[in-house]
Coordinates of N, CA and C in Angstrom, one line a residue:
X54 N 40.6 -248.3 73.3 CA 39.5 -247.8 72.6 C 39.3 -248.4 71.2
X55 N 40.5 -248.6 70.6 CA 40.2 -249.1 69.3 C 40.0 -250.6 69.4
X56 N 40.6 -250.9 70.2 CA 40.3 -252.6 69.9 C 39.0 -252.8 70.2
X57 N 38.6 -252.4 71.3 CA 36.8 -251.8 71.7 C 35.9 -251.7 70.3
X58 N 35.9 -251.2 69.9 CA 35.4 -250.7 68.5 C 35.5 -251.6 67.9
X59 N 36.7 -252.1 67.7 CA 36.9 -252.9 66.3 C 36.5 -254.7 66.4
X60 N 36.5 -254.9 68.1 CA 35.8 -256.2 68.2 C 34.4 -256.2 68.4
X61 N 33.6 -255.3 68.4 CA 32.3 -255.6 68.2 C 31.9 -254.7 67.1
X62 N 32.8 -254.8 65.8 CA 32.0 -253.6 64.8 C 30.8 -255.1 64.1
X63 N 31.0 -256.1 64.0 CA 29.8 -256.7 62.8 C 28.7 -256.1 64.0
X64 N 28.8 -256.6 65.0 CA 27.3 -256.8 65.2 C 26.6 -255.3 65.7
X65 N 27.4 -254.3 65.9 CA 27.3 -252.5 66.1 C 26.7 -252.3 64.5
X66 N 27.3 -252.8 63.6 CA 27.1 -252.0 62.5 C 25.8 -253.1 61.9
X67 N 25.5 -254.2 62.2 CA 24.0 -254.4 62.2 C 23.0 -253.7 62.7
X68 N 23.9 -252.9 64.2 CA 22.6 -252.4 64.7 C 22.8 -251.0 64.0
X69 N 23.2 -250.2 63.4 CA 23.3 -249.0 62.6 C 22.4 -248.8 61.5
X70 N 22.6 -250.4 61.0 CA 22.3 -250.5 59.6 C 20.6 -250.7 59.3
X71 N 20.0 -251.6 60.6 CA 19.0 -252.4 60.4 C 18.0 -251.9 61.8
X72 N 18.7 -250.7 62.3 CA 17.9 -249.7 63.0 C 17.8 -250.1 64.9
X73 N 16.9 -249.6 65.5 CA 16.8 -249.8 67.0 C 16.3 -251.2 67.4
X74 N 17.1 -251.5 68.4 CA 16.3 -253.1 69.2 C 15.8 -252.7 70.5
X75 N 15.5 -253.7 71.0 CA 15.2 -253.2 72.8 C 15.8 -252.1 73.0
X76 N 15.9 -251.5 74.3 CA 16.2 -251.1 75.2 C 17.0 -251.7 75.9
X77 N 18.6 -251.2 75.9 CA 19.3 -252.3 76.8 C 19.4 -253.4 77.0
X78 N 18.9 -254.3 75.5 CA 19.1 -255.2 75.2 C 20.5 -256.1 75.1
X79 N 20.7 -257.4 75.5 CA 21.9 -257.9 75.7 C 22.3 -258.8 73.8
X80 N 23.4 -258.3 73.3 CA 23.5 -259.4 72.2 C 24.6 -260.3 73.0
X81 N 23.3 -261.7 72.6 CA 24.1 -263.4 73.1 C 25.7 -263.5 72.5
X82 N 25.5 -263.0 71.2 CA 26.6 -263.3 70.5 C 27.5 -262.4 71.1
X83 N 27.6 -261.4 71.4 CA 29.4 -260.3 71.5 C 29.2 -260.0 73.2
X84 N 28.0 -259.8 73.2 CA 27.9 -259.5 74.9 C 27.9 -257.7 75.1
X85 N 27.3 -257.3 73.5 CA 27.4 -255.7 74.3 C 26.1 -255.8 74.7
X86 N 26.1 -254.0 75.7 CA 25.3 -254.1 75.9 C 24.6 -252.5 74.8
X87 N 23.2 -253.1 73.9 CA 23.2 -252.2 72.9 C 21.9 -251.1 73.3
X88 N 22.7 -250.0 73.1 CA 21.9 -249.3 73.6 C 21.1 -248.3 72.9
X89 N 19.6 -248.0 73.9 CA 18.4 -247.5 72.8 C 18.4 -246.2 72.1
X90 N 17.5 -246.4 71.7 CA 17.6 -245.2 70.2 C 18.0 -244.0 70.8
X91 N 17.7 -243.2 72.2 CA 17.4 -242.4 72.3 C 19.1 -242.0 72.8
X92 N 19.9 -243.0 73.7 CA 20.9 -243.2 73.7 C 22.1 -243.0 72.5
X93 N 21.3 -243.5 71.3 CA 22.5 -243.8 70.2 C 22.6 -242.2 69.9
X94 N 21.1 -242.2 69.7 CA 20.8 -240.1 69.0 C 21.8 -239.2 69.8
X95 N 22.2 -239.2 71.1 CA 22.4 -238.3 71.7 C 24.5 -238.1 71.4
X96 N 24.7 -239.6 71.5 CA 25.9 -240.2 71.2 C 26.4 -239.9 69.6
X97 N 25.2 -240.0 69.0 CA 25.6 -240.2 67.8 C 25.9 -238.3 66.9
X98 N 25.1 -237.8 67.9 CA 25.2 -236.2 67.3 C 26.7 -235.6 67.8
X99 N 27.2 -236.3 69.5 CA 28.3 -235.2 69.7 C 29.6 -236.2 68.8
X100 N 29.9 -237.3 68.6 CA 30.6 -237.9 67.2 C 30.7 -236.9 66.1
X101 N 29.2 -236.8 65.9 CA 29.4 -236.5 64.9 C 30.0 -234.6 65.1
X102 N 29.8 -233.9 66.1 CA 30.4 -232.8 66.0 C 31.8 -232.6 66.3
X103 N 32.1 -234.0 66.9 CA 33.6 -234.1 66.9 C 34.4 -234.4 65.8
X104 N 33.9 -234.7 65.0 CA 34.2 -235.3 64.0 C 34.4 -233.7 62.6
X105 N 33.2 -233.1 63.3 CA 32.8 -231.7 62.3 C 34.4 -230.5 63.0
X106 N 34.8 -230.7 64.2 CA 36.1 -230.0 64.6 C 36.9 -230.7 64.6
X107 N 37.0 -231.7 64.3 CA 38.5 -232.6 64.0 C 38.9 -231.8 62.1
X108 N 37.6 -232.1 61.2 CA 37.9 -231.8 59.9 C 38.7 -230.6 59.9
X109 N 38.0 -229.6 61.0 CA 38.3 -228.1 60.8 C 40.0 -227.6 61.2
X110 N 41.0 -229.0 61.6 CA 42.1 -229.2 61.9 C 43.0 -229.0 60.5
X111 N 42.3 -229.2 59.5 CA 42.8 -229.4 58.3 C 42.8 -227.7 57.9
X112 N 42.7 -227.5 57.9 CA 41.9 -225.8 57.8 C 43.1 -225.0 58.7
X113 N 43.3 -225.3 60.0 CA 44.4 -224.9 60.7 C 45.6 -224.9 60.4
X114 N 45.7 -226.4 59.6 CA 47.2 -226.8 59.4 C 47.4 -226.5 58.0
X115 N 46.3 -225.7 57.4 CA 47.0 -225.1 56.2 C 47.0 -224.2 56.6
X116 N 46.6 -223.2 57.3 CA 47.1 -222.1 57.9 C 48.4 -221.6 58.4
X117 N 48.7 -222.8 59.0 CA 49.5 -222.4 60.0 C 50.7 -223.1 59.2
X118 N 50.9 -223.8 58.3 CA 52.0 -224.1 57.3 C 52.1 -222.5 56.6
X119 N 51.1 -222.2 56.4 CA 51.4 -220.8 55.1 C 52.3 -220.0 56.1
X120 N 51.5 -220.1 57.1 CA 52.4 -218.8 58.0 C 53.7 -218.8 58.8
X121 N 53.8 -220.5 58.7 CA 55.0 -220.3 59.4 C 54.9 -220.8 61.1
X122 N 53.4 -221.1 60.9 CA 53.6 -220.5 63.0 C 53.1 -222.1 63.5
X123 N 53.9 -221.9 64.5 CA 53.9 -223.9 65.3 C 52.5 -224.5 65.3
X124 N 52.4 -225.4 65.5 CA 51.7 -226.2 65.8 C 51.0 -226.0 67.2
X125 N 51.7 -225.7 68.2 CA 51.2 -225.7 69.6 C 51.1 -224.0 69.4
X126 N 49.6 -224.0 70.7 CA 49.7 -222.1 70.7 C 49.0 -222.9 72.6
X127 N 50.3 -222.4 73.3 CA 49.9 -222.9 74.3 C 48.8 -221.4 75.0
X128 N 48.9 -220.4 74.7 CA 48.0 -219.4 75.2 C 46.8 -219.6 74.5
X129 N 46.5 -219.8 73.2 CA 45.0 -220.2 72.6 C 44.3 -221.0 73.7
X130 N 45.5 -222.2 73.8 CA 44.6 -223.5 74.3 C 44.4 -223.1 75.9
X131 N 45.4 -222.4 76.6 CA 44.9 -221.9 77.7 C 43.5 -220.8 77.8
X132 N 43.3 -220.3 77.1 CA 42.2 -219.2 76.5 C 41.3 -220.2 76.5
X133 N 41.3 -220.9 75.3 CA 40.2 -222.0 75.4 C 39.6 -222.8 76.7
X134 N 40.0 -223.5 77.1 CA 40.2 -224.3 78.2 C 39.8 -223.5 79.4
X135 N 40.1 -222.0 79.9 CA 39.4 -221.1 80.6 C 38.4 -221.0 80.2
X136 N 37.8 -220.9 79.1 CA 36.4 -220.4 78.9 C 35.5 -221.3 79.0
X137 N 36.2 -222.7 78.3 CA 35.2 -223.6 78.5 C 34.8 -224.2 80.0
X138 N 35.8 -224.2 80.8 CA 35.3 -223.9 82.5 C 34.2 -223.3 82.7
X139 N 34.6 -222.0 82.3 CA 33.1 -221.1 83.1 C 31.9 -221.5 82.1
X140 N 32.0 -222.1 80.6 CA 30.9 -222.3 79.9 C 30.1 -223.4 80.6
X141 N 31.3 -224.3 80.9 CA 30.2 -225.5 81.6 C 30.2 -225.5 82.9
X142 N 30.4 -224.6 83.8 CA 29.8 -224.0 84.9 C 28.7 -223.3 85.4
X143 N 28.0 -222.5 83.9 CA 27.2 -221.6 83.8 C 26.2 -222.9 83.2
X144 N 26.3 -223.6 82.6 CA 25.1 -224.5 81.6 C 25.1 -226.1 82.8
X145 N 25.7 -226.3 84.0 CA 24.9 -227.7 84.6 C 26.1 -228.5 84.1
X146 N 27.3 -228.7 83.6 CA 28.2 -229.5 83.4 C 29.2 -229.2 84.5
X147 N 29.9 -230.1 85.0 CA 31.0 -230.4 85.7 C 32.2 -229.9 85.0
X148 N 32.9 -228.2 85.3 CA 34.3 -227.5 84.7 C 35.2 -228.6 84.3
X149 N 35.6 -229.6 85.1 CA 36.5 -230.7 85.7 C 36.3 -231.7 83.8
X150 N 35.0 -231.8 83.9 CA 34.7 -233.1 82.9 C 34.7 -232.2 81.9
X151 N 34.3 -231.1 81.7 CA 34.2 -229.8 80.2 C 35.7 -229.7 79.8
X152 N 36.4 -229.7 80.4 CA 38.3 -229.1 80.2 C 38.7 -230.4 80.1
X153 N 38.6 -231.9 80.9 CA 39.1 -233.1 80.5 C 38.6 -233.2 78.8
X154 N 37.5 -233.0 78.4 CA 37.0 -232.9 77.0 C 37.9 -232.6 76.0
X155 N 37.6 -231.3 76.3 CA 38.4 -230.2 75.4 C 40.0 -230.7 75.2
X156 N 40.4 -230.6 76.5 CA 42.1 -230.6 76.0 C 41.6 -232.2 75.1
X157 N 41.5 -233.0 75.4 CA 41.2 -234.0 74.7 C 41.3 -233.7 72.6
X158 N 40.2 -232.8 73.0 CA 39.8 -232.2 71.8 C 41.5 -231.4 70.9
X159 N 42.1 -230.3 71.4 CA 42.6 -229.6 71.0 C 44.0 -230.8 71.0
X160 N 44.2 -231.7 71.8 CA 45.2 -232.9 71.7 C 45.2 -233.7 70.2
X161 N 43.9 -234.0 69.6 CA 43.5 -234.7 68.5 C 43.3 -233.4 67.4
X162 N 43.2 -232.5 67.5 CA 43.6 -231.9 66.4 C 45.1 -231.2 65.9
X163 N 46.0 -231.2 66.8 CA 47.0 -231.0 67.1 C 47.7 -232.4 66.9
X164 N 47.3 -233.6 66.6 CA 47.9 -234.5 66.1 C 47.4 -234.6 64.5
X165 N 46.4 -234.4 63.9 CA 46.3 -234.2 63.1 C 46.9 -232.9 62.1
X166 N 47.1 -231.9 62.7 CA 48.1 -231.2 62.4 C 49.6 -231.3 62.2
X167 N 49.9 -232.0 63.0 CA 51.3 -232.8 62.8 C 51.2 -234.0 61.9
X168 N 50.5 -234.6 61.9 CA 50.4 -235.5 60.1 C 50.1 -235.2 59.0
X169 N 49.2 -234.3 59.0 CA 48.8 -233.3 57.7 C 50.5 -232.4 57.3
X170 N 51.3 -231.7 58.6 CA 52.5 -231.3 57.8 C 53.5 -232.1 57.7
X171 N 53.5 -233.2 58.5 CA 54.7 -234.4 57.6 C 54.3 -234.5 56.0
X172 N 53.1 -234.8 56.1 CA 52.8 -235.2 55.0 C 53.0 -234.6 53.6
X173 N 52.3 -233.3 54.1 CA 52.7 -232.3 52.8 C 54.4 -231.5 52.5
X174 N 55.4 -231.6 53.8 CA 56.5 -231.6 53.9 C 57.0 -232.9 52.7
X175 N 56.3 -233.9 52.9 CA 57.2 -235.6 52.2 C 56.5 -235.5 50.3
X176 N 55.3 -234.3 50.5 CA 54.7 -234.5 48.7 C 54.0 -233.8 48.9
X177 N 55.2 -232.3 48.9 CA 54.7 -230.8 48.4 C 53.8 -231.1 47.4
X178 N 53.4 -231.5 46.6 CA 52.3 -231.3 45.4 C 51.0 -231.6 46.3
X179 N 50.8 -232.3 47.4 CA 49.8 -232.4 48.0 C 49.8 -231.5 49.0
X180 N 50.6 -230.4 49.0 CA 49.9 -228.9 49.9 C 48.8 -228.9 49.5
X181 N 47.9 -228.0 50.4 CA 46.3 -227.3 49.5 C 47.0 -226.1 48.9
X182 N 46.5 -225.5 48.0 CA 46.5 -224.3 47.3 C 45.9 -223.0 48.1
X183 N 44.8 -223.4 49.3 CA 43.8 -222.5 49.4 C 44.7 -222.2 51.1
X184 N 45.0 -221.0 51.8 CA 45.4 -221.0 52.9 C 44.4 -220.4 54.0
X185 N 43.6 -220.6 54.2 CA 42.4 -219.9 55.1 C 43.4 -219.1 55.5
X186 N 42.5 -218.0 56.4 CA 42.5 -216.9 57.5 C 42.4 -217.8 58.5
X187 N 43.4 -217.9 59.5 CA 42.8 -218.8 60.6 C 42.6 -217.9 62.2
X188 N 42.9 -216.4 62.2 CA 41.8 -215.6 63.2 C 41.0 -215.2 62.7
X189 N 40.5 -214.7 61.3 CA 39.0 -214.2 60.8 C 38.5 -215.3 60.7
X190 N 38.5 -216.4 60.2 CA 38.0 -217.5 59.5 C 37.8 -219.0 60.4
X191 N 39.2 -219.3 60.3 CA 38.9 -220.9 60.7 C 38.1 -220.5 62.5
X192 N 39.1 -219.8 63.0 CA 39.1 -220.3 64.7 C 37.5 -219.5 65.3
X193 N 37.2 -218.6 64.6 CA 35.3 -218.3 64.6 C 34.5 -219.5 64.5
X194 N 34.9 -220.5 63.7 CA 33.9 -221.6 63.2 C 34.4 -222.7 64.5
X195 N 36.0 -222.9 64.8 CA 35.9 -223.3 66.0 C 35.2 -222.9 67.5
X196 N 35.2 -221.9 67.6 CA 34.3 -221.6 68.5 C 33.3 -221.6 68.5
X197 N 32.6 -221.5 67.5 CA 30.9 -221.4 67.5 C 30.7 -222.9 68.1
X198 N 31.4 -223.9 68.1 CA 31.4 -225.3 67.7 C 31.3 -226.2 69.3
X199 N 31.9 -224.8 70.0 CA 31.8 -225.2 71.7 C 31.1 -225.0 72.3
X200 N 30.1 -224.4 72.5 CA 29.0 -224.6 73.6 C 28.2 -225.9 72.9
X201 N 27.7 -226.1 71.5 CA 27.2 -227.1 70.9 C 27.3 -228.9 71.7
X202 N 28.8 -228.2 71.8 CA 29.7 -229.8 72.1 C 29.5 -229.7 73.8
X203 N 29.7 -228.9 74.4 CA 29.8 -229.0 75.8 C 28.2 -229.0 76.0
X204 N 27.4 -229.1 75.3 CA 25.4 -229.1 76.0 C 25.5 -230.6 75.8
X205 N 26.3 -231.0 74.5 CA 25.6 -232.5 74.0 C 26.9 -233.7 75.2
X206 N 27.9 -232.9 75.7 CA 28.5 -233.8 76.9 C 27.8 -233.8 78.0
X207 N 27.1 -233.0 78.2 CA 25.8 -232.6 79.7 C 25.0 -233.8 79.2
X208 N 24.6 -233.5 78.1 CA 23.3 -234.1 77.8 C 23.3 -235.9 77.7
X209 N 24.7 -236.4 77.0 CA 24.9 -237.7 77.1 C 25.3 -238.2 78.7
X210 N 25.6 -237.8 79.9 CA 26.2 -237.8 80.6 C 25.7 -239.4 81.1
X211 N 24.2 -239.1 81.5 CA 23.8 -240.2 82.1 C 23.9 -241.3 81.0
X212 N 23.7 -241.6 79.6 CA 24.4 -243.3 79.4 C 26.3 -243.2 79.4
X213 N 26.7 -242.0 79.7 CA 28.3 -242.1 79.4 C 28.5 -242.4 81.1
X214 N 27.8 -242.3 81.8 CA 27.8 -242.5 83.1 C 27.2 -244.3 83.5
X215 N 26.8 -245.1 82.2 CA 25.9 -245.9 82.6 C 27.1 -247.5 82.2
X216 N 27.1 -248.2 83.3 CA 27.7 -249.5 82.5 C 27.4 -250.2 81.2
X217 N 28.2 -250.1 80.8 CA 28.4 -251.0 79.5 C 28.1 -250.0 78.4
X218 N 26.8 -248.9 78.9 CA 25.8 -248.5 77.2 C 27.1 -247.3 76.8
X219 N 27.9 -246.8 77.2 CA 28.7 -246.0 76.9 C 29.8 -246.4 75.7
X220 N 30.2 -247.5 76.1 CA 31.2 -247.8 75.2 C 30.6 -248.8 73.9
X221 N 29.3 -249.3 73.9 CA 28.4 -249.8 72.6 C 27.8 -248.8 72.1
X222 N 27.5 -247.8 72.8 CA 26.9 -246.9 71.8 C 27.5 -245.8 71.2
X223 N 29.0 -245.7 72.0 CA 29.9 -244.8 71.2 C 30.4 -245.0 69.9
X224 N 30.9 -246.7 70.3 CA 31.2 -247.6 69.0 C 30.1 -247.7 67.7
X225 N 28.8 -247.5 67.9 CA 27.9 -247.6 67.1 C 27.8 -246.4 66.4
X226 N 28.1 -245.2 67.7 CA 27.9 -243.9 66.5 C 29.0 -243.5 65.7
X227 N 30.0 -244.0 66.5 CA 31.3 -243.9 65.5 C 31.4 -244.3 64.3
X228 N 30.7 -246.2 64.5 CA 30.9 -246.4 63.0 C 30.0 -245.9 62.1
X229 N 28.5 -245.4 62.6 CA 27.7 -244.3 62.1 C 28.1 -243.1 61.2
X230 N 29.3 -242.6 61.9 CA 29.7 -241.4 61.3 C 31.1 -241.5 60.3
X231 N 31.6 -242.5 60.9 CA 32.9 -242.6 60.2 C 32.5 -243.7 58.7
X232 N 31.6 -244.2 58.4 CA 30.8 -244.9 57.2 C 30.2 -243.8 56.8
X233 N 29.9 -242.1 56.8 CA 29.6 -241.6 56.2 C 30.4 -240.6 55.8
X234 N 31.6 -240.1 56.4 CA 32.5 -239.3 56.6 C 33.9 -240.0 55.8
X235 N 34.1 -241.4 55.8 CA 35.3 -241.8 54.9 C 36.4 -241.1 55.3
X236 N 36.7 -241.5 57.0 CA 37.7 -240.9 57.3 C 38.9 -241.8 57.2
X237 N 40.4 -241.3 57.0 CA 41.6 -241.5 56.9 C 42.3 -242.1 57.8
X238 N 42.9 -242.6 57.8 CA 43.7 -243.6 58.8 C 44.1 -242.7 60.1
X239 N 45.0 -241.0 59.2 CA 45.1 -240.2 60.5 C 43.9 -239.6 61.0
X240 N 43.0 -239.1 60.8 CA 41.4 -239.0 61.4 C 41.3 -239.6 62.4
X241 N 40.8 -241.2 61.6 CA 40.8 -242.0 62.8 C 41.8 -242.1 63.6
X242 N 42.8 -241.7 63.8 CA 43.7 -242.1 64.9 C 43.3 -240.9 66.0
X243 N 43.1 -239.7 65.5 CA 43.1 -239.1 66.4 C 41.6 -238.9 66.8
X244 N 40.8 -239.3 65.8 CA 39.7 -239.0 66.5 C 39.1 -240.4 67.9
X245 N 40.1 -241.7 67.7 CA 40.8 -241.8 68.7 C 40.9 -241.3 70.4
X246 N 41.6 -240.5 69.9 CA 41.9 -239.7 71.1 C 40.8 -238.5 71.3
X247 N 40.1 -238.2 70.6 CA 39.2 -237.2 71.4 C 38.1 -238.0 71.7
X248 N 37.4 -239.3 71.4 CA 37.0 -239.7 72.3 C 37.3 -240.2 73.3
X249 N 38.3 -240.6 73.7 CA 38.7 -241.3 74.4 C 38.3 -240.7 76.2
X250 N 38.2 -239.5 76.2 CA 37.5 -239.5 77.5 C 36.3 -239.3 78.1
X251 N 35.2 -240.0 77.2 CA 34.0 -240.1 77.2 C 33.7 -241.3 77.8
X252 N 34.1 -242.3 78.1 CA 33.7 -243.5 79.1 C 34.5 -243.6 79.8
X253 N 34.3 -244.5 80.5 CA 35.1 -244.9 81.7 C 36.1 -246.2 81.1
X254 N 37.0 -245.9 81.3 CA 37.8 -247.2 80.6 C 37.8 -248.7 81.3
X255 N 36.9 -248.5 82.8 CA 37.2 -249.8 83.6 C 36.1 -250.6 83.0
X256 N 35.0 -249.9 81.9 CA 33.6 -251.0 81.2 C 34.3 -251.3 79.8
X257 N 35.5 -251.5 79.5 CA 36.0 -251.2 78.2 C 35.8 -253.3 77.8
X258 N 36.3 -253.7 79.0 CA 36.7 -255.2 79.2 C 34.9 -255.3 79.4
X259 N 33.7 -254.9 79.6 CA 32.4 -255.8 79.2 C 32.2 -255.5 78.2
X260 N 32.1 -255.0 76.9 CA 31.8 -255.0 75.8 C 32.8 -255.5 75.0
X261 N 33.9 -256.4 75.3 CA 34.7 -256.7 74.3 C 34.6 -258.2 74.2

């Protein structure tokens, strides 16, 4: 996935920069295949809300340093993971592809939680000061944040379903969001991994 990204960012981030071309237009030069506006918008919103629940990982892992309590909560994420089944059973999504998501999801913030407390473990002065509530507070805001994300995986389905436009137009929204967001090395790693199961990895080799 990264190397995906990172070999076709000039010409992705021309198209970011300098707006919509054809429709499924071919660039000569890299060989993606770049895909239309309507494509990018749809792409480019659930990025960007994955990106709005990755942040909210930071929020957990000061929580959950204050308190003491692990990193893994394997009954939350079973909790979760059951609900989001029946959510995208009830809304036209495939349970199967809703829960491959998610764990995806709860996998990338849960690595970002584990770098956030190395970190502040190696240069206490860079704890936060502020320790949210994370059952009144943080994990309310996580939830609100899932049906959002599970309409906009329905909704992208057909270009995440489509050769080639999945993995150029993910790369486009990524660098979209991540040029506005100034995320961090660990961010990006994990955010990484929560996309990572939104294309099909056998079109990874035509867009590169």
């Amino acid at each position: 996935m990264t190397l995906v990204v990172r070999s076709a960012s000039l010409a992705l981030m021309s198209m970011v920069l300098l707006g919509p071309t054809a429709a499924g237009a071919d660039d000569a030069a890299t060989g993606v295949v770049v895909p239309d506006s309507g494509d990018r918008a749809g792409l480019l919103a659930l990025v960007d809300l994955i990106v709005r629940r990755l942040s909210l990982a930071d929020e957990v892992a000061a929580a959950k340093l204050a308190d003491g309590r692990p990193i893994a909560d394997p009954v939350r994420e079973r909790r979760l993971l059951d609900a989001v089944a029946a959510l995208a059973a009830r809304s036209g999504t495939a349970p199967e592809a809703g829960v491959r998501f998610f764990r995806a999801q709860i996998e990338a913030g849960k690595m970002v939680q584990r770098g956030l407390h190395a970190r502040w473990r190696a240069h206490p002065e860079l704890r936060p000061r502020r320790h949210p509530d994370l059952a009144g507070e943080v994990r309310p805001r996580l939830d609100r944040l899932t049906p959002p994300l599970l309409r906009l995986l329905g909704e992208t389905e057909p270009v995440r379903a489509s050769d080639g436009r999945c993995w150029s137009g993910l790369a486009a929204a990524r660098l979209a969001v991540e040029a506005r967001t100034g995320l961090d090395r660990l961010h990006r790693d994990a955010l990484d991994a929560a996309l990572a199961p939104l294309c099909d990895p056998a079109q990874a080799d035509r867009v590169t």
